[in-house]
Amino acid sequence: MFDPRKAIRAGRRRYICCTCMQYCLAGWCSSASTSGMETLVVVALATGASAWTYATNMTYSATITVDASQKYQTMIGGGCSGAFGIACQQFGSVGLSPANQEIVTQILFDENIGGLSIVRNDIGSTPGVVRGDVASILRVCPPTPAGPFNYVWDGNDTCQLQLTKTALKYNPNAYVYADAWSAPGCMKTVGTEDNGGLICGVRGSSNCSGDWRQAYADYLVQYVKFYEQEGIEVSLLGAYNEPDFNPVTYASMESDGYQAKDFLEVLYPTAKAAFPNISVACCDATGARQERNILYELEQAGGADLFDVATWHNYQSNPERPFNSNGKPNMMTEWADGSGPWNAYWDVTGQLAEGFQWAMYMHNAFVNSDTSGYTHWWCAQNTTGDNALIRLNHDSYFVSARLWAFASYFRFARPGSVRIEASSNVENVYVSAYVNTNGTVAIPVINEAHFPYQVTINLNGISPTTATAYLTDNDHNVTMVGQMQIGRTFQVTVEPRAVKTFFLS
């Protein structure tokens, strides 16, 4: 559970790394000193540019009511991925030193820093070793579904195994999601891992040497077995990635809800027979609306009981209402803006990649759609774009404010926490609340206004005695800014364009 005494308290968002005098934006940077030791000493500078805020000649007030008698979804957490070989960049392929490899992973997954708990791995389908792809455990496809199937485990999984193991070091309860972008080409109608196509054996499939559904199900389960032999439990298994979209140029496989039923009726019993506690996902559609369509068709086809977690991405459409998943949890399992250069800011330009925007995305998913988990695309990448939470530049690293948006929730609302009712009486103050398994309570409050709010928080059904406040804005990275003794009602200030998380104990 989160320990405020161990939390790293960052100050302003621009820093100089004292050993290298390297100028860094919005987070941490480091490099090895001449003694070989790592330093994280920083000097705070004025930010220079920020979204506008202002003082008003009157006091704006809001009232928040938290009611523990009304319970919603159980939380799984926040996360990221190292798919398509990007995990190797986090583990030295572009020059990140072993010491910084550890630090970057700790920043992401330590519950007192980034607070992430989900690792999404790509079950590779590439026959052989191809840069930028994840190698298949089936290096040579047999001519028919009868086999033989000679699986190969390289003990690396294109660095995803190392990412998973290191994440588990800093978060022993990490939730591992193993997800395939495509079946091996021999199992599909197009004969290749790229260019979409269907699993041979589902309705509408043709140009096949037989029904490959059981072979694909066995393939997915074998991947889980390889992780098990490494001492790692896979929590969630998925067979699809964006089946409503054919990108042509990389691993992909198409399906609607009816065809998903045809395959899940094979995968679900196969997975449960091998791993009774594993959950099965459906179906990582490109958007919330697209996922709802697949789930509707899956139910129409009689497959409503053939999955455990509804999984979706946020590229094509946003969550606006609860999912039609028959009470099963849903997770947002991939998204990044991806349209612009590296953006490390909290709230400067209003672009989609800024931290404040991500805090709002998560709030909307958790409250509007009862979403249990929220997963950024890549964890750390050597890039000048904004697809990762941490940008690498050889042996330096730069933390985006998007990670601090995740931390504003998941350092405090830990896996297994339950969302409870929380409401605000004003339009531009947003709130959600979570009760942890040990009885502590997290209340992230978002002030979307450009001026501060004086907020009264009323508590029903919970009786904490202490509130500790953590502020995230242009000048603070989930920074502890105060602590007070409380009763059933207490008053606080929430700064403009900020998330202020109140951790009650």
XYZ file of C-alpha atoms in Angstrom:
505
model
C 0.000 0.000 0.000
C 1.114 3.537 -0.697
C 3.380 4.954 2.010
C 3.504 8.769 2.070
C 6.800 8.646 3.947
C 8.469 6.910 1.012
C 6.903 8.946 -1.748
C 9.314 10.847 -3.933
C 8.302 14.468 -3.857
C 9.285 16.338 -6.975
C 9.084 20.106 -7.175
C 8.965 22.174 -10.310
C 8.925 20.603 -13.735
C 12.224 21.814 -15.197
C 15.444 20.501 -13.805
C 19.178 20.472 -14.250
C 20.906 17.167 -13.609
C 23.834 18.208 -11.498
C 26.348 15.703 -12.843
C 25.764 16.393 -16.506
C 24.132 19.852 -16.410
C 21.682 18.449 -18.926
C 18.500 20.461 -19.312
C 15.386 18.340 -18.796
C 11.699 18.990 -19.254
C 8.924 17.733 -17.006
C 10.498 15.063 -14.951
C 13.702 13.318 -14.220
C 16.943 12.979 -16.048
C 20.182 11.415 -14.991
C 23.542 10.240 -16.221
C 26.434 8.412 -14.655
C 28.883 10.561 -12.770
C 32.615 10.138 -13.082
C 32.581 7.844 -10.053
C 30.060 5.587 -11.738
C 27.396 6.455 -9.182
C 23.963 7.682 -10.188
C 22.668 11.015 -9.004
C 19.120 12.272 -8.910
C 19.920 15.658 -7.409
C 17.969 18.361 -9.215
C 17.804 22.121 -9.174
C 14.390 23.727 -9.604
C 13.990 26.439 -12.216
C 11.122 28.707 -13.103
C 8.868 27.020 -15.613
C 8.747 29.979 -17.973
C 5.583 28.874 -19.788
C 2.335 27.562 -18.425
C -1.367 27.529 -19.038
C -2.940 30.678 -17.683
C -4.398 30.894 -14.203
C -5.565 33.928 -12.317
C -6.820 35.180 -8.990
C -10.461 36.221 -8.757
C -12.094 38.970 -6.717
C -14.521 36.449 -5.273
C -14.351 32.956 -3.798
C -15.571 30.059 -5.914
C -16.900 27.192 -3.845
C -17.818 23.583 -4.553
C -19.223 20.748 -2.502
C -18.154 17.129 -2.949
C -20.096 14.246 -1.423
C -18.512 10.804 -1.038
C -20.845 7.900 -0.226
C -19.293 4.509 0.554
C -22.663 2.738 0.526
C -22.772 2.935 -3.295
C -20.068 0.691 -4.792
C -18.958 0.301 -8.403
C -16.047 -1.469 -10.128
C -12.987 -3.078 -8.597
C -9.809 -1.420 -9.863
C -6.975 -3.274 -11.612
C -4.650 -0.304 -12.125
C -2.663 1.589 -14.726
C -0.036 0.212 -17.068
C 1.963 0.273 -20.287
C 3.554 -2.018 -22.879
C 6.906 -2.891 -24.387
C 5.448 -4.459 -27.554
C 7.135 -4.498 -30.981
C 10.622 -4.682 -29.482
C 10.334 -1.346 -27.664
C 11.031 -3.120 -24.358
C 14.577 -3.724 -25.621
C 15.149 0.029 -25.748
C 14.260 0.169 -22.073
C 16.854 -2.532 -21.434
C 19.917 -1.232 -23.174
C 19.581 -1.656 -26.922
C 19.969 2.123 -27.481
C 22.473 2.789 -24.718
C 20.496 3.021 -21.472
C 22.868 1.828 -18.757
C 21.922 -1.059 -16.419
C 21.578 1.398 -13.526
C 19.192 3.604 -15.486
C 17.277 0.592 -16.760
C 16.440 -0.177 -13.152
C 15.577 3.417 -12.343
C 13.276 3.854 -15.348
C 11.357 0.685 -14.490
C 11.175 1.708 -10.835
C 9.793 5.141 -11.769
C 7.053 3.405 -13.745
C 6.047 0.589 -11.402
C 7.047 1.490 -7.854
C 3.820 2.220 -5.967
C 5.471 5.255 -4.364
C 6.448 6.805 -7.723
C 4.507 6.031 -10.928
C 2.259 3.455 -9.317
C 1.663 1.353 -12.459
C 0.605 -2.270 -12.068
C -0.270 -3.575 -15.570
C 2.244 -4.941 -18.111
C 0.779 -5.671 -21.548
C 2.919 -8.080 -23.555
C 2.696 -8.895 -27.255
C 2.393 -12.617 -28.030
C 4.578 -12.548 -31.121
C 3.680 -14.074 -34.478
C 6.812 -13.341 -36.531
C 8.528 -16.530 -37.787
C 12.154 -15.741 -36.972
C 13.981 -12.738 -35.616
C 12.942 -9.484 -37.296
C 13.899 -6.130 -35.836
C 10.831 -4.371 -34.487
C 8.732 -7.539 -34.280
C 8.205 -10.064 -31.508
C 9.374 -13.538 -32.508
C 6.822 -16.333 -32.581
C 7.256 -19.303 -30.261
C 6.333 -21.355 -33.355
C 9.286 -20.706 -35.637
C 8.098 -23.132 -38.348
C 4.428 -23.598 -39.127
C 3.263 -27.137 -39.926
C 1.356 -27.665 -43.187
C -1.881 -28.695 -41.465
C -3.546 -28.262 -38.068
C -2.468 -31.823 -37.236
C 1.056 -30.553 -36.555
C 3.704 -31.176 -35.491
C 4.070 -28.039 -33.348
C 7.645 -27.485 -32.227
C 7.529 -24.554 -29.829
C 10.702 -22.638 -29.008
C 11.267 -20.451 -25.943
C 14.254 -18.129 -26.079
C 14.012 -16.931 -22.477
C 13.813 -13.321 -23.673
C 10.577 -12.695 -25.581
C 12.071 -9.654 -27.297
C 12.906 -8.148 -23.871
C 9.297 -8.382 -22.655
C 10.304 -11.033 -20.138
C 12.894 -8.683 -18.656
C 10.362 -5.864 -18.537
C 7.878 -8.119 -16.755
C 10.415 -9.433 -14.265
C 11.711 -5.957 -13.438
C 8.179 -4.587 -13.081
C 7.412 -7.440 -10.670
C 10.511 -6.524 -8.688
C 9.030 -3.124 -7.912
C 5.401 -4.253 -7.883
C 5.164 -7.929 -6.867
C 1.432 -7.934 -7.619
C 1.730 -6.666 -11.185
C -1.050 -7.742 -13.540
C 0.370 -9.351 -16.695
C -1.743 -9.164 -19.838
C -0.511 -11.416 -22.667
C -2.175 -10.364 -25.911
C -1.702 -11.436 -29.522
C -1.831 -9.050 -32.458
C -2.190 -11.965 -34.864
C -2.097 -15.715 -35.100
C 0.859 -17.185 -37.021
C 0.301 -16.758 -40.739
C -0.314 -20.451 -41.428
C -3.421 -20.305 -39.209
C -5.022 -17.421 -41.133
C -6.830 -16.924 -44.399
C -4.141 -14.568 -45.755
C -1.206 -16.869 -44.976
C 0.834 -14.144 -43.257
C 0.853 -12.384 -39.897
C 0.310 -9.007 -41.613
C -2.597 -7.718 -43.684
C -5.473 -8.779 -41.417
C -7.286 -11.939 -42.421
C -9.346 -14.356 -40.341
C -8.530 -17.348 -38.188
C -9.165 -20.401 -40.304
C -12.266 -22.147 -38.979
C -14.441 -19.162 -38.094
C -17.475 -18.296 -40.170
C -16.532 -16.555 -43.413
C -13.011 -18.010 -43.556
C -11.700 -19.552 -46.771
C -8.432 -20.421 -48.489
C -7.516 -22.602 -45.510
C -5.829 -25.963 -45.091
C -8.185 -26.847 -42.255
C -9.711 -25.582 -39.021
C -6.859 -23.925 -37.086
C -8.857 -22.672 -34.104
C -7.660 -25.318 -31.655
C -4.079 -24.906 -32.869
C -4.254 -21.166 -32.226
C -5.787 -21.687 -28.791
C -3.009 -24.152 -27.922
C -0.447 -21.657 -29.198
C -1.709 -18.930 -26.894
C -1.820 -21.266 -23.903
C 1.722 -22.456 -24.621
C 2.938 -18.858 -24.369
C 1.385 -18.643 -20.906
C 3.088 -21.913 -19.974
C 6.480 -20.490 -20.942
C 5.903 -17.542 -18.621
C 4.792 -19.924 -15.890
C 8.081 -21.810 -16.173
C 9.803 -18.454 -15.610
C 7.839 -18.089 -12.375
C 5.412 -15.488 -13.755
C 1.635 -15.771 -13.585
C -0.220 -14.333 -16.564
C -3.444 -12.759 -15.324
C -5.202 -12.064 -18.638
C -4.949 -13.734 -22.065
C -6.094 -12.101 -25.294
C -6.303 -13.372 -28.866
C -6.992 -10.084 -30.668
C -5.665 -6.584 -31.143
C -7.915 -4.111 -32.961
C -9.796 -6.759 -34.964
C -11.987 -4.012 -36.453
C -8.954 -2.487 -38.229
C -6.541 -3.796 -40.872
C -3.285 -1.777 -40.811
C -1.902 -3.935 -43.665
C 1.753 -3.354 -42.783
C 2.065 -5.067 -39.398
C 0.712 -8.021 -37.445
C -3.074 -7.942 -37.393
C -6.116 -10.156 -37.568
C -9.738 -9.291 -38.247
C -12.919 -10.383 -36.509
C -16.416 -9.261 -35.702
C -18.323 -10.457 -32.659
C -19.776 -13.490 -34.401
C -16.368 -14.687 -35.562
C -14.951 -13.945 -32.106
C -17.556 -16.321 -30.691
C -16.391 -19.025 -33.097
C -12.860 -18.781 -31.745
C -13.544 -18.000 -28.096
C -15.683 -21.130 -27.817
C -12.407 -23.000 -28.386
C -9.984 -20.734 -26.537
C -12.032 -20.241 -23.365
C -12.269 -23.914 -22.297
C -8.704 -24.568 -23.452
C -7.300 -21.714 -21.363
C -9.401 -22.573 -18.304
C -8.383 -26.238 -18.459
C -4.713 -25.278 -18.388
C -4.989 -22.304 -16.005
C -8.274 -22.238 -14.037
C -7.546 -18.791 -12.583
C -6.624 -17.051 -15.829
C -9.000 -14.493 -17.341
C -9.766 -14.348 -21.065
C -10.091 -10.998 -22.850
C -12.317 -9.791 -25.655
C -11.429 -8.043 -27.928
C -9.191 -4.904 -27.872
C -11.220 -2.958 -30.419
C -9.916 0.395 -31.654
C -12.426 2.389 -29.598
C -15.122 2.161 -26.962
C -17.956 2.249 -29.512
C -16.255 -0.380 -31.655
C -15.814 -2.618 -28.596
C -19.494 -2.255 -27.726
C -20.379 -3.411 -31.256
C -18.212 -6.514 -30.943
C -19.637 -7.330 -27.514
C -23.178 -6.926 -28.834
C -22.522 -9.307 -31.720
C -20.742 -11.740 -29.411
C -23.827 -11.845 -27.193
C -26.103 -12.210 -30.222
C -24.030 -15.206 -31.296
C -24.364 -16.830 -27.872
C -20.846 -16.075 -26.660
C -21.517 -13.745 -23.727
C -19.970 -16.249 -21.301
C -16.807 -16.843 -23.342
C -14.728 -13.969 -21.930
C -13.966 -12.460 -18.522
C -12.711 -8.928 -19.257
C -13.823 -6.536 -22.016
C -10.733 -4.836 -23.436
C -10.715 -1.754 -25.635
C -8.525 1.048 -26.963
C -9.234 4.758 -27.013
C -8.130 5.662 -30.554
C -11.388 5.737 -32.485
C -13.962 6.651 -29.826
C -14.215 7.603 -26.171
C -16.077 5.853 -23.365
C -19.395 7.555 -22.677
C -21.479 4.971 -20.816
C -21.095 1.554 -19.158
C -20.089 -1.312 -21.416
C -22.538 -4.039 -22.391
C -20.319 -6.680 -20.779
C -22.905 -8.365 -18.527
C -21.296 -7.070 -15.368
C -17.780 -8.141 -16.328
C -14.924 -5.664 -15.874
C -13.568 -3.595 -18.731
C -10.070 -2.226 -19.298
C -8.658 0.378 -21.660
C -5.593 -1.542 -22.834
C -3.854 0.750 -25.335
C -3.716 4.392 -26.253
C -1.301 7.242 -26.895
C -1.805 10.425 -28.844
C 0.994 9.571 -31.275
C 0.353 12.583 -33.487
C 3.002 15.011 -32.349
C 6.487 15.521 -30.952
C 7.468 14.617 -27.399
C 5.205 16.457 -25.009
C 6.216 16.293 -21.365
C 3.993 19.092 -20.069
C 1.141 18.994 -17.601
C -0.987 21.849 -18.960
C 0.660 24.295 -21.339
C -0.801 23.933 -24.839
C -3.932 21.862 -24.219
C -2.720 19.109 -26.556
C -4.003 15.557 -26.151
C -0.675 14.286 -24.842
C -0.478 16.591 -21.826
C -0.846 15.224 -18.331
C -3.924 17.239 -17.379
C -5.789 15.859 -20.400
C -4.866 12.316 -19.405
C -6.190 12.854 -15.902
C -9.520 13.794 -17.501
C -9.448 10.787 -19.855
C -9.022 8.446 -16.899
C -11.708 10.165 -14.846
C -14.208 9.852 -17.690
C -13.425 6.170 -18.230
C -13.609 5.292 -14.539
C -16.806 7.243 -13.852
C -18.715 7.050 -17.152
C -17.846 3.478 -18.118
C -16.832 1.774 -14.845
C -13.415 1.067 -16.335
C -11.093 -0.919 -14.050
C -7.733 -0.437 -15.767
C -6.075 2.136 -18.021
C -2.998 1.285 -20.085
C -0.768 3.708 -21.963
C 0.800 2.442 -25.191
C 4.564 2.206 -24.599
C 6.363 2.410 -21.270
C 9.714 3.888 -22.342
C 11.005 4.543 -25.853
C 14.005 6.107 -27.557
C 11.959 8.648 -29.488
C 11.145 12.250 -30.238
C 7.419 11.453 -30.363
C 4.818 11.128 -27.620
C 3.961 7.403 -27.700
C 5.729 6.595 -24.409
C 5.417 7.657 -20.792
C 9.190 8.048 -20.559
C 11.394 9.266 -23.403
C 14.836 7.735 -23.698
C 17.824 9.391 -25.318
C 20.649 6.882 -25.109
C 21.591 6.975 -21.392
C 19.245 9.805 -20.394
C 15.544 9.623 -19.668
C 12.716 12.149 -19.445
C 9.457 11.560 -17.604
C 6.237 12.942 -19.072
C 3.489 14.499 -16.997
C 1.221 11.754 -18.340
C 2.871 9.410 -15.846
C 2.057 11.821 -13.015
C -1.588 11.741 -14.133
C -1.494 7.952 -13.730
C 0.250 8.327 -10.378
C -2.405 10.776 -9.156
C -4.810 7.853 -9.304
C -2.826 4.669 -8.935
C -0.343 5.556 -6.203
C -3.384 5.858 -3.966
C -6.171 3.720 -5.470
C -4.290 0.445 -5.507
C -5.273 -2.785 -7.316
C -8.262 -4.306 -5.586
C -9.672 -0.959 -4.482
C -13.368 -0.386 -5.114
C -14.743 2.803 -6.626
C -17.502 4.350 -4.518
C -19.952 7.134 -5.219
C -18.499 10.637 -5.361
C -20.147 13.716 -6.834
C -19.481 17.431 -7.270
C -22.086 20.155 -7.422
C -20.194 22.240 -10.004
C -19.492 21.468 -13.643
C -15.730 22.096 -13.700
C -14.727 20.189 -10.567
C -14.534 16.428 -11.112
C -14.179 13.758 -8.457
C -13.977 10.005 -8.012
C -13.266 7.987 -4.877
C -11.822 4.556 -4.077
C -11.680 2.397 -0.952
C -8.551 0.240 -0.698
C -8.517 -3.259 0.721
C -6.912 -1.937 3.945
C -9.624 0.681 4.431
C -7.704 3.748 3.259
C -9.506 5.995 0.795
C -8.261 7.864 -2.286
C -10.176 10.920 -3.560
C -8.653 12.447 -6.741
C -10.219 15.867 -7.396
C -9.723 17.625 -10.748
C -10.169 21.388 -11.005
C -10.643 22.223 -14.675
C -11.099 25.934 -13.975
C -8.323 28.509 -14.360
C -8.834 29.698 -10.795
C -8.835 27.912 -7.413
C -11.875 26.381 -5.774
C -12.658 26.200 -2.080
C -14.091 22.712 -1.689
C -16.111 21.162 1.122
C -15.863 17.361 1.173
C -18.604 15.413 2.960
C -17.974 11.764 3.848
C -20.741 9.209 4.264
C -20.063 5.648 5.362
C -16.353 6.101 6.049
C -14.617 7.485 9.126
C -10.982 8.362 8.414
C -9.138 10.701 10.767
C -6.304 12.021 8.572
C -6.222 13.499 5.057
C -2.929 13.902 3.206
C -3.013 16.062 0.066
C -0.899 15.463 -3.067
C -0.840 18.084 -5.804
C -0.163 17.626 -9.509
C -0.043 20.716 -11.719
C 2.496 22.656 -13.762
C 4.714 23.004 -10.706
C 4.172 19.752 -8.796
C 4.547 16.056 -9.593
C 2.151 14.331 -7.153
C 3.799 16.357 -4.397
C 2.703 16.064 -0.790
C 1.507 19.562 0.119
C -0.297 19.123 3.407
C -1.858 16.910 6.034
C -4.762 17.561 8.368
C -6.987 15.872 10.907
C -10.525 15.495 9.619
C -14.042 14.499 10.581
C -16.989 13.636 8.385
C -16.670 17.042 6.712
C -13.524 18.975 5.834
C -12.570 21.996 3.723
C -9.732 22.201 1.215
C -8.415 24.357 -1.605
C -7.971 22.786 -5.034
C -5.585 24.708 -7.257
C -6.449 25.659 -10.863
C -5.823 23.197 -13.709
C -4.715 20.570 -11.211
C -5.358 17.162 -9.745
C -5.310 17.122 -5.973
C -5.536 13.652 -4.497
C -6.671 13.321 -0.901
C -5.422 10.135 0.731
C -7.525 9.362 3.788
C -6.430 7.077 6.591
